[in-house]
XYZ file of C-alpha atoms in Angstrom:
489
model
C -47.916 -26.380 -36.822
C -45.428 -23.842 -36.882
C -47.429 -20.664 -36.453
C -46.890 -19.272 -32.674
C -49.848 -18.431 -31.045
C -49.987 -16.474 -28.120
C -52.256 -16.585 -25.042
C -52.210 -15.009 -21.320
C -52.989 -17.839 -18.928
C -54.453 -15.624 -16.288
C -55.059 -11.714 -14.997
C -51.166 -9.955 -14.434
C -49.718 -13.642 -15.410
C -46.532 -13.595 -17.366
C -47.208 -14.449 -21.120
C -46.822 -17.928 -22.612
C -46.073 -18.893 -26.226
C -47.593 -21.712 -26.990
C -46.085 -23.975 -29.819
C -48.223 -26.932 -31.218
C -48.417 -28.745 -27.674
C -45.214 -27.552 -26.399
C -45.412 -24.643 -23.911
C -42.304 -22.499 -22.784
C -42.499 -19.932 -20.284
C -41.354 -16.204 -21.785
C -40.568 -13.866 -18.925
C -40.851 -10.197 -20.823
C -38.989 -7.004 -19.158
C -42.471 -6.038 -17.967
C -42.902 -8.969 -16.016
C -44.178 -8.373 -12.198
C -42.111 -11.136 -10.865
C -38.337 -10.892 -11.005
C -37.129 -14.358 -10.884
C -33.771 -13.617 -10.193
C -34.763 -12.175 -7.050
C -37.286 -15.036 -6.051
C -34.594 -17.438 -6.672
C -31.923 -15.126 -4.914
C -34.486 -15.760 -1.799
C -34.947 -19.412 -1.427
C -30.861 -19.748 -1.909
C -30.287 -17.830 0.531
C -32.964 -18.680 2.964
C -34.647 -15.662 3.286
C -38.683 -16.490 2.064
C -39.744 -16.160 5.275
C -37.653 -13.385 6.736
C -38.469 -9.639 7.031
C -35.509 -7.911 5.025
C -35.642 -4.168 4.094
C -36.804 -3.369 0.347
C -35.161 -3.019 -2.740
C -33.014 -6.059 -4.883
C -30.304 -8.575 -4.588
C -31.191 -10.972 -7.571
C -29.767 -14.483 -7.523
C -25.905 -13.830 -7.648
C -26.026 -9.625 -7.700
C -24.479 -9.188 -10.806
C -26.701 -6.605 -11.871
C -26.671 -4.578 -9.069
C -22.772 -4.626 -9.030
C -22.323 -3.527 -12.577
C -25.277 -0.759 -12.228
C -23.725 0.078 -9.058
C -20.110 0.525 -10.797
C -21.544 2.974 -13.722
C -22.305 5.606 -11.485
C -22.365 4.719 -7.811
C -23.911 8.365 -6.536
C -26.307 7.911 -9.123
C -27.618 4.055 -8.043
C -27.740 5.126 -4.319
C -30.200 7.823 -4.854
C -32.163 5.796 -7.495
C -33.123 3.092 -4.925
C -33.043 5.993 -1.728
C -36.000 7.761 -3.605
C -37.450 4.224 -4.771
C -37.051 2.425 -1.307
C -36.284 4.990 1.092
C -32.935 5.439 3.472
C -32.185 1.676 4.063
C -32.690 -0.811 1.439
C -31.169 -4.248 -0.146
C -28.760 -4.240 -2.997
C -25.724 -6.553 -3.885
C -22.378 -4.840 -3.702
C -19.714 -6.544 -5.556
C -21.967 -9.975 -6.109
C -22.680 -10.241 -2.363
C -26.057 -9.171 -1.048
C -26.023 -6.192 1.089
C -28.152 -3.897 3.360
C -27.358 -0.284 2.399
C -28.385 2.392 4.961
C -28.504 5.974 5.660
C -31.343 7.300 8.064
C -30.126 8.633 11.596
C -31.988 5.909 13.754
C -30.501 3.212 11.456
C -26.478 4.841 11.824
C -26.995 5.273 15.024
C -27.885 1.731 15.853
C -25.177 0.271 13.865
C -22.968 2.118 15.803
C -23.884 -0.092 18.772
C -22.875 -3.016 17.300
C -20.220 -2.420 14.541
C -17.092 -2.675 16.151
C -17.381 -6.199 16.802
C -18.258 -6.927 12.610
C -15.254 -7.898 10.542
C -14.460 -6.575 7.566
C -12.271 -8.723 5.377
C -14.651 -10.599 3.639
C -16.807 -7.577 2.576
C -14.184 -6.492 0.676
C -14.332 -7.625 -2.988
C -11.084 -10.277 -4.167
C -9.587 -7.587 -6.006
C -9.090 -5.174 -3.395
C -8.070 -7.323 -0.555
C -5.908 -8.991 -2.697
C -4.198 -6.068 -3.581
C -4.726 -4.407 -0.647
C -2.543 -6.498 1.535
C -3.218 -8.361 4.594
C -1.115 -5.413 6.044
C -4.168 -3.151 5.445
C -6.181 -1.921 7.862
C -9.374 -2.482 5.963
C -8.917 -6.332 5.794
C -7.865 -6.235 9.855
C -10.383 -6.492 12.616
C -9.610 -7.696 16.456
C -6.266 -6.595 18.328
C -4.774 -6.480 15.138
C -6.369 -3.683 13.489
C -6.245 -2.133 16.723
C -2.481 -2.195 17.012
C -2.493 -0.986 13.088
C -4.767 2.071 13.857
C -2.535 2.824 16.789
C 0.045 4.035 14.572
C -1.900 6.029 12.389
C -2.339 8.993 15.108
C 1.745 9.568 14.818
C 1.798 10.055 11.337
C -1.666 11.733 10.787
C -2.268 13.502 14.275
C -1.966 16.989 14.824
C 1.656 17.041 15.357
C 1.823 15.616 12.123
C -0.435 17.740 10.043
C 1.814 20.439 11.332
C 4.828 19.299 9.896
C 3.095 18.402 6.880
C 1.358 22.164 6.177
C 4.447 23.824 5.321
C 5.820 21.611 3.265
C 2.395 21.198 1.802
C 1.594 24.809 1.124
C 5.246 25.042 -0.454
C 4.303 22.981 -2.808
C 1.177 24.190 -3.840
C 2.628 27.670 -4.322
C 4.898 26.370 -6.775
C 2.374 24.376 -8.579
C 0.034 27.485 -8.697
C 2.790 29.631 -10.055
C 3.450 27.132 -12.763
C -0.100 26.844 -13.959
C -0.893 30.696 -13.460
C 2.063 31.078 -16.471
C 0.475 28.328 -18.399
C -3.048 29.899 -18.178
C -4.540 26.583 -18.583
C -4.858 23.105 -15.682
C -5.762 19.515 -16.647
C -8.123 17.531 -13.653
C -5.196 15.078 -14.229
C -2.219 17.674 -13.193
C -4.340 18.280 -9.781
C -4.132 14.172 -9.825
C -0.652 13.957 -10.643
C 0.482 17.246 -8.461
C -1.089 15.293 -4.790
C 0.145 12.060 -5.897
C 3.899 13.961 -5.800
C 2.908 15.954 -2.905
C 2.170 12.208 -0.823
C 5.040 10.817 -2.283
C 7.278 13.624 -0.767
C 5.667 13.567 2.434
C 5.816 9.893 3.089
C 8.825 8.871 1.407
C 10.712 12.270 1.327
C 10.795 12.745 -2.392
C 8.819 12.133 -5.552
C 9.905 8.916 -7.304
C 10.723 8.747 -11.181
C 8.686 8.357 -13.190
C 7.865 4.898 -13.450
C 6.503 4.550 -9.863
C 4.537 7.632 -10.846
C 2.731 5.255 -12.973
C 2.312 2.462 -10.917
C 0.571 4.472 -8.617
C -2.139 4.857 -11.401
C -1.902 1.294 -12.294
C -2.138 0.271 -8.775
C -5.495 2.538 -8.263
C -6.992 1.073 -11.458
C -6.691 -2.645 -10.427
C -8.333 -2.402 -6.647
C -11.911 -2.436 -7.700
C -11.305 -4.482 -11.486
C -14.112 -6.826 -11.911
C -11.855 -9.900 -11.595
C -8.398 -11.468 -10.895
C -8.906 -12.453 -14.752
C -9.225 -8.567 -15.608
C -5.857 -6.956 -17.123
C -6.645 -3.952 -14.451
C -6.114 -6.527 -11.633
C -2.701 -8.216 -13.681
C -1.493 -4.646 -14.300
C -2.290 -3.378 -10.502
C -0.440 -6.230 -8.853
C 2.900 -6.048 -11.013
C 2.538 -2.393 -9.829
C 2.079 -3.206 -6.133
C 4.978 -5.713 -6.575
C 7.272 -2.759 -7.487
C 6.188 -0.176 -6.030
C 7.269 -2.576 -2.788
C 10.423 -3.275 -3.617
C 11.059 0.810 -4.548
C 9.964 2.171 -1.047
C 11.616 -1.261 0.526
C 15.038 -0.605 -0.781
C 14.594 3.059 -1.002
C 13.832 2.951 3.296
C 17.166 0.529 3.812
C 19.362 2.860 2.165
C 17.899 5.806 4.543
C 18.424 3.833 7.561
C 22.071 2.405 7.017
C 23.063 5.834 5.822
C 21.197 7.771 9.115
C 19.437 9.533 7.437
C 15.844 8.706 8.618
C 17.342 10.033 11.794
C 18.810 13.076 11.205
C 16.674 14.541 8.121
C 13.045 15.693 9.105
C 11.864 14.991 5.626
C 12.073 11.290 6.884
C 9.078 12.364 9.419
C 6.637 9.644 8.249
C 9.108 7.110 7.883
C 10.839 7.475 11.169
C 7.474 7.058 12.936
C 6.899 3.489 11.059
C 10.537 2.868 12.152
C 9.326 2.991 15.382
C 5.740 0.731 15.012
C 4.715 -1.829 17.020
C 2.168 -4.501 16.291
C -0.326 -5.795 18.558
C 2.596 -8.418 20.098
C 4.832 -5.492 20.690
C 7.034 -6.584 17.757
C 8.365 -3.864 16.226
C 7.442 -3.560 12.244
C 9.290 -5.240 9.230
C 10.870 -3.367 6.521
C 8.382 -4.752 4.178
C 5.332 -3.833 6.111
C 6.608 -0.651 6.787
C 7.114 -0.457 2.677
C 3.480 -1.863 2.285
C 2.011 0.950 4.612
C 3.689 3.552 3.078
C 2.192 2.292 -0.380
C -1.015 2.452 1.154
C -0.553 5.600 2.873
C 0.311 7.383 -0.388
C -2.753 5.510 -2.433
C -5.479 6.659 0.181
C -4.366 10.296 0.446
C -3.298 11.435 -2.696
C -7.047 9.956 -4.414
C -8.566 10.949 -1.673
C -6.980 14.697 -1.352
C -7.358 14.853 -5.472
C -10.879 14.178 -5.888
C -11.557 16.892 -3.090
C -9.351 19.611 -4.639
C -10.957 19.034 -7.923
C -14.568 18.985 -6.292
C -14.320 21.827 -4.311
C -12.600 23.950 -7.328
C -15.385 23.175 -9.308
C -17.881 24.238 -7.070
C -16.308 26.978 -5.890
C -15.638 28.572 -9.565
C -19.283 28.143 -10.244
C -20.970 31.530 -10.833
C -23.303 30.453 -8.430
C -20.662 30.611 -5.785
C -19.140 33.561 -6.225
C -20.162 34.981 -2.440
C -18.208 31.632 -0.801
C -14.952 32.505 -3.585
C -14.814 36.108 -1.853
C -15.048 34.825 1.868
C -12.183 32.381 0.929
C -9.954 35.282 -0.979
C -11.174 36.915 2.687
C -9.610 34.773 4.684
C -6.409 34.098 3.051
C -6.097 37.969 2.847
C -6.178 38.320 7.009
C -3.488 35.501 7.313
C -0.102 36.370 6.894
C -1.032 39.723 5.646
C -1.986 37.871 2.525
C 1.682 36.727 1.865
C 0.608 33.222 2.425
C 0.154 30.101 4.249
C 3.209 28.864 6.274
C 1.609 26.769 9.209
C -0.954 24.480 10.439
C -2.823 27.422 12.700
C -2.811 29.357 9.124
C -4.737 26.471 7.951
C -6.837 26.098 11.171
C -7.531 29.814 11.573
C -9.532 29.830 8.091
C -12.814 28.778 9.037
C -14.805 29.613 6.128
C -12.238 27.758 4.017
C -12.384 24.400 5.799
C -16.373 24.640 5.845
C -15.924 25.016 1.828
C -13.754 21.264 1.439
C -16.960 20.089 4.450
C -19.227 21.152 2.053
C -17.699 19.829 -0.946
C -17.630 16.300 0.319
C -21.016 16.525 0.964
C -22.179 17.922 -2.410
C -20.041 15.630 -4.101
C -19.075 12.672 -2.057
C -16.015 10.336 -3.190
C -17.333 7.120 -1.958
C -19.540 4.651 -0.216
C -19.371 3.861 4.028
C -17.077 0.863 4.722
C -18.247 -2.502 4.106
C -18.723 -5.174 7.345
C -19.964 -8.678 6.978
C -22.657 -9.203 9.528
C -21.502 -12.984 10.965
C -25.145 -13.590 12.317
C -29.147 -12.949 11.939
C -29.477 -9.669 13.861
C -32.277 -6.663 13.377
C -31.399 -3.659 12.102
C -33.796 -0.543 11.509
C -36.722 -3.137 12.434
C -35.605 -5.507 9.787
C -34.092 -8.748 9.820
C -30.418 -8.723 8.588
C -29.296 -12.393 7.506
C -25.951 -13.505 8.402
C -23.524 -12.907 4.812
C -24.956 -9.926 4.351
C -22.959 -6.704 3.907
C -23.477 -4.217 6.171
C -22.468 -0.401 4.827
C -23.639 2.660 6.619
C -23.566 4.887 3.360
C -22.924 8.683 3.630
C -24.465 9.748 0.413
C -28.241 8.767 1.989
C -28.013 11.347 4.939
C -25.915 14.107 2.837
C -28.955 14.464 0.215
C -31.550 14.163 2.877
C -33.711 17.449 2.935
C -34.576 17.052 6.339
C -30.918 16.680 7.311
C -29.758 19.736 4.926
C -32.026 22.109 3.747
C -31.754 23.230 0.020
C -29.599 19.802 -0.566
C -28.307 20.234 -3.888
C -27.195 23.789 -2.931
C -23.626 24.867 -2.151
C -23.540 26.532 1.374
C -20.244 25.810 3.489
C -22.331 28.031 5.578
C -23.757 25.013 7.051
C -20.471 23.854 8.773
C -19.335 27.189 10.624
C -20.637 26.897 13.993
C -23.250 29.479 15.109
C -24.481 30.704 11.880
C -28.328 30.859 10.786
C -27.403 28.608 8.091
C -25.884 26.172 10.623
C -28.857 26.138 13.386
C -30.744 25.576 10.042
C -28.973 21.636 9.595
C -28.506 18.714 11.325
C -24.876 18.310 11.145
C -23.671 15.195 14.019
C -21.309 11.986 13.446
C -24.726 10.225 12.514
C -25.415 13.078 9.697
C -22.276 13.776 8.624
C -19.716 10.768 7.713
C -17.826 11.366 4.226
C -15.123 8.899 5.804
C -17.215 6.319 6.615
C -17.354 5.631 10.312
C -16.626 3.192 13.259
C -13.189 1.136 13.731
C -12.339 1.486 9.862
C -13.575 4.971 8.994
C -10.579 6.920 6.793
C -8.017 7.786 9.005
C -6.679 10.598 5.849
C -9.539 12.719 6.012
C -8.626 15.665 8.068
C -5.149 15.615 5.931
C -6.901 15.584 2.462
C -9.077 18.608 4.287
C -6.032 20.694 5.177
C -4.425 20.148 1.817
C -7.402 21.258 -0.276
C -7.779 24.294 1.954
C -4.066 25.602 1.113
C -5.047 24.416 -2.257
C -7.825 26.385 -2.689
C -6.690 29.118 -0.325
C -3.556 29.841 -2.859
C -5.164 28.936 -5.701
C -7.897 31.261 -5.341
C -5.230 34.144 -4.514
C -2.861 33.415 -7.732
C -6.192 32.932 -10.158
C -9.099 35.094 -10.686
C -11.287 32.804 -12.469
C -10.949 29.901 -13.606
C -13.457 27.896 -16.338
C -13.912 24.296 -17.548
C -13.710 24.013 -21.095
C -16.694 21.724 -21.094
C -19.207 19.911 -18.575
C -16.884 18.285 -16.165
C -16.903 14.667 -16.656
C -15.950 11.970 -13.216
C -14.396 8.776 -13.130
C -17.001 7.081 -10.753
C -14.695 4.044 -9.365
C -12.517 3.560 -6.855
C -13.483 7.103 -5.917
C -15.570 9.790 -7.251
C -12.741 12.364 -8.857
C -12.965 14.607 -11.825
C -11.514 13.165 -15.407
C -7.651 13.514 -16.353
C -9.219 15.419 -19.597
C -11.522 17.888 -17.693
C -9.780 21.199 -18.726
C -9.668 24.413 -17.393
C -9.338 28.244 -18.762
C -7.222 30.489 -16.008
C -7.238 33.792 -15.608
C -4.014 34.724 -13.617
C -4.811 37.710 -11.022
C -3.450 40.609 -11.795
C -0.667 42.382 -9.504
């Protein structure tokens, strides 16, 4: 009576075990039906609706903790399985993930009325603050993004660049004499660099670390998760630091007399959508914020693009940038934003780079109710994110995808005519009413970056295959290691 004996009940039919007169179902790997998704579907309503392809499941925990492994890699698993728009779950919420011109396009239309808060997973809008601009929508994110033009604008790049390329001379020097450059000193070197520019000078060393801590806890799996504990205690202080530190400025004068107070004096000056002028503590929170978006952000794209651009493949777009940074200055070095906006080649390099390697995924929106999208219907709940990795690896988009060719991004070239580069194409900071507002300064500081790096070091050589910490951003490994060779006089 105990022997199991095993029988199919019918053609493509999962198998059944059959014990004495008791029957079990046994769902094997190989199954055709995925249960999880079927059930996913009548919880959520959606038996009857048209919704792209690809998988939720019930709950989409598998999806999230694929998607966390290696987020570049899950995108183009399911592009190449379902093609540029597709279902997924992002952070245990079922999504619609989407990449294909006609699709971006027609987002576009609509996604400045979409909120964004609840997309966000607990973690990060927890942490986050309800001060952030990626939790806002309405007149109040409005107001918010006002603000970011006088502290990211032109006028402030420009006060940022020679500061900026002071910096990086020194750094260069330092690791030139060392003949050797963790991923993690790039890290820790733009981290100090934000610090100084938003605050007006790098913090001990303890703040240096809850900067880290902070980073770690925005995407940890769960309020229950030590990464979450650790990144809030680290929020709390960094907060009271900058708080206190940006009283003392002010009673003393300070913040008005000393340019180094640039950022700072402009959030003295921020209004919020009722006019009211900002609170110490939200100008503390934004300047926490500030730092954390630019410095991970600017990081991951120096290390990307001085990876690429020390790859023996690459040697032809390392001699246009030693080029350039020969004609300015007569090769004595950067000292102003039109230094940095004169080197075209240079910028195209850092385009290029976060298209070969992006950092991240499009921002997440809730959609509130049943719309189509892409000739699909879109249930309300879903996520909506309008990903940039599906149009950067498109072949029809960019030719020769996995190649490195900055090329593409200098205006009137063969290689240019030869790509479709438009805000629909090209998107690595997301798009629409919360698209990265830091993008064009983590582009400027990764071209002085590379343009005095490349000057001060005539090759350079990871140790071993670079390894990348995949979440919240794409950015090379604190232990990636590389070789210099200093240039000679």
């Amino acid at each position: 009576a105990r022997a199991m004996r095993h029988a199919v009940v019918s053609r493509g039919a999962t198998p059944v075990a059959v014990r004495g007169r008791r029957a079990r179902c046994a769902v094997t790997r190989g199954a055709s039906m995925d249960l999880g998704q079927a059930l996913g579907e009548r919880l959520r309503g959606e038996t009857r609706m048209n919704l792209p392809p690809g998988r939720v499941g019930a709950f989409g925990v598998r999806e999230t903790l694929e998607y966390l492994r290696d987020p570049n890699a899950f995108v183009a698993t399911r592009v190449a399985k379902y093609g540029p728009v597709f279902k997924t779950g992002f952070f245990f919420k079922p999504a619609v993930v989407f990449g294909s011109r006609d699709a971006v396009s027609e987002f576009k239309s609509f996604e400045s009325a979409l909120p964004a808060d609840e997309a966000l997973p607990e973690t990060f809008r927890e942490l986050h603050t309800a001060y952030g601009a990626l939790r806002q929508s309405g007149r109040e994110h409005k107001a918010t993004r006002a603000n970011f033009s006088k502290v990211l604008g032109r006028a402030a790049l420009a006060a940022y660049a020679p500061v900026v390329a002071e910096d990086v001379r020194a750094f260069v020097s330092g690791k030139a004499k060392e003949k050797t450059m963790r991923a993690g000193d790039i890290k820790r070197f733009a981290l100090e660099m934000l610090f100084e520019l938003f605050i007006g000078h790098v913090p001990d060393e303890r703040y240096i670390q809850a900067m880290y801590a902070y980073n770690a806890g925005l995407l940890s799996l769960g309020k229950f998760s030590a990464e979450y504990k650790k990144g809030k205690q680290a929020l709390e202080e960094l907060l009271a630091y900058i708080e206190s530190h940006y009283r003392d400025i002010k009673t003393s004068g300070a913040l008005e007399r000393d340019p180094k107070y640039f950022f700072l004096k402009q959030y003295s000056e921020a209004v919020d959508e009722n006019g009211a002028r900002f609170p110490d503590d939200r100008i503390a929170t934004t300047a926490v914020l500030m730092v954390w978006g630019s410095y991970i952000e600017a990081a991951a794209l120096m290390g990307h693009a001085l990876v690429l651009l020390g790859d023996a493949k690459n040697t032809h777009a390392l001699a246009e940038v030693r080029s350039e940074y020969k004609a300015t200055n007569g090769g004595l070095g950067i000292r102003s934003l039109e230094d940095v906006t004169s080197a075209k080649y240079t910028e195209a390099v850092a385009k290029e780079s976060l298209r070969v390697t992006p950092q991240t995924a499009g921002g997440l929106r809730v959609n509130p109710t049943n719309r189509k999208l892409a000739g699909y219907d879109i249930p309300a709940g879903y996520t909506l994110t309008a990903d940039p990795r599906i149009p950067f690896k498109d072949e029809a988009l960019f030719p020769d995808v996995d190649a490195f060719k900055p090329e593409r991004f200098i205006s009137g070239s063969a290689e240019s005519q030869r790509n479709v580069v438009t805000g629909d194409t090209y998107f690595p900071g997301g798009m629409g009413q919360h698209q990265c507002p830091g993008i064009s300064l983590a582009v400027v500081m990764t071209q002085i970056f590379l343009a005095e790096f490349s000057a001060a070091i005539d090759s350079w050589t990871p140790t071993s295959t670079p390894t990348y910490v995949q979440i919240p951003i794409v950015i090379l490994a604190d232990d990636c290691v590389f070789d210099l060779e200093p240039a000679t006089a």
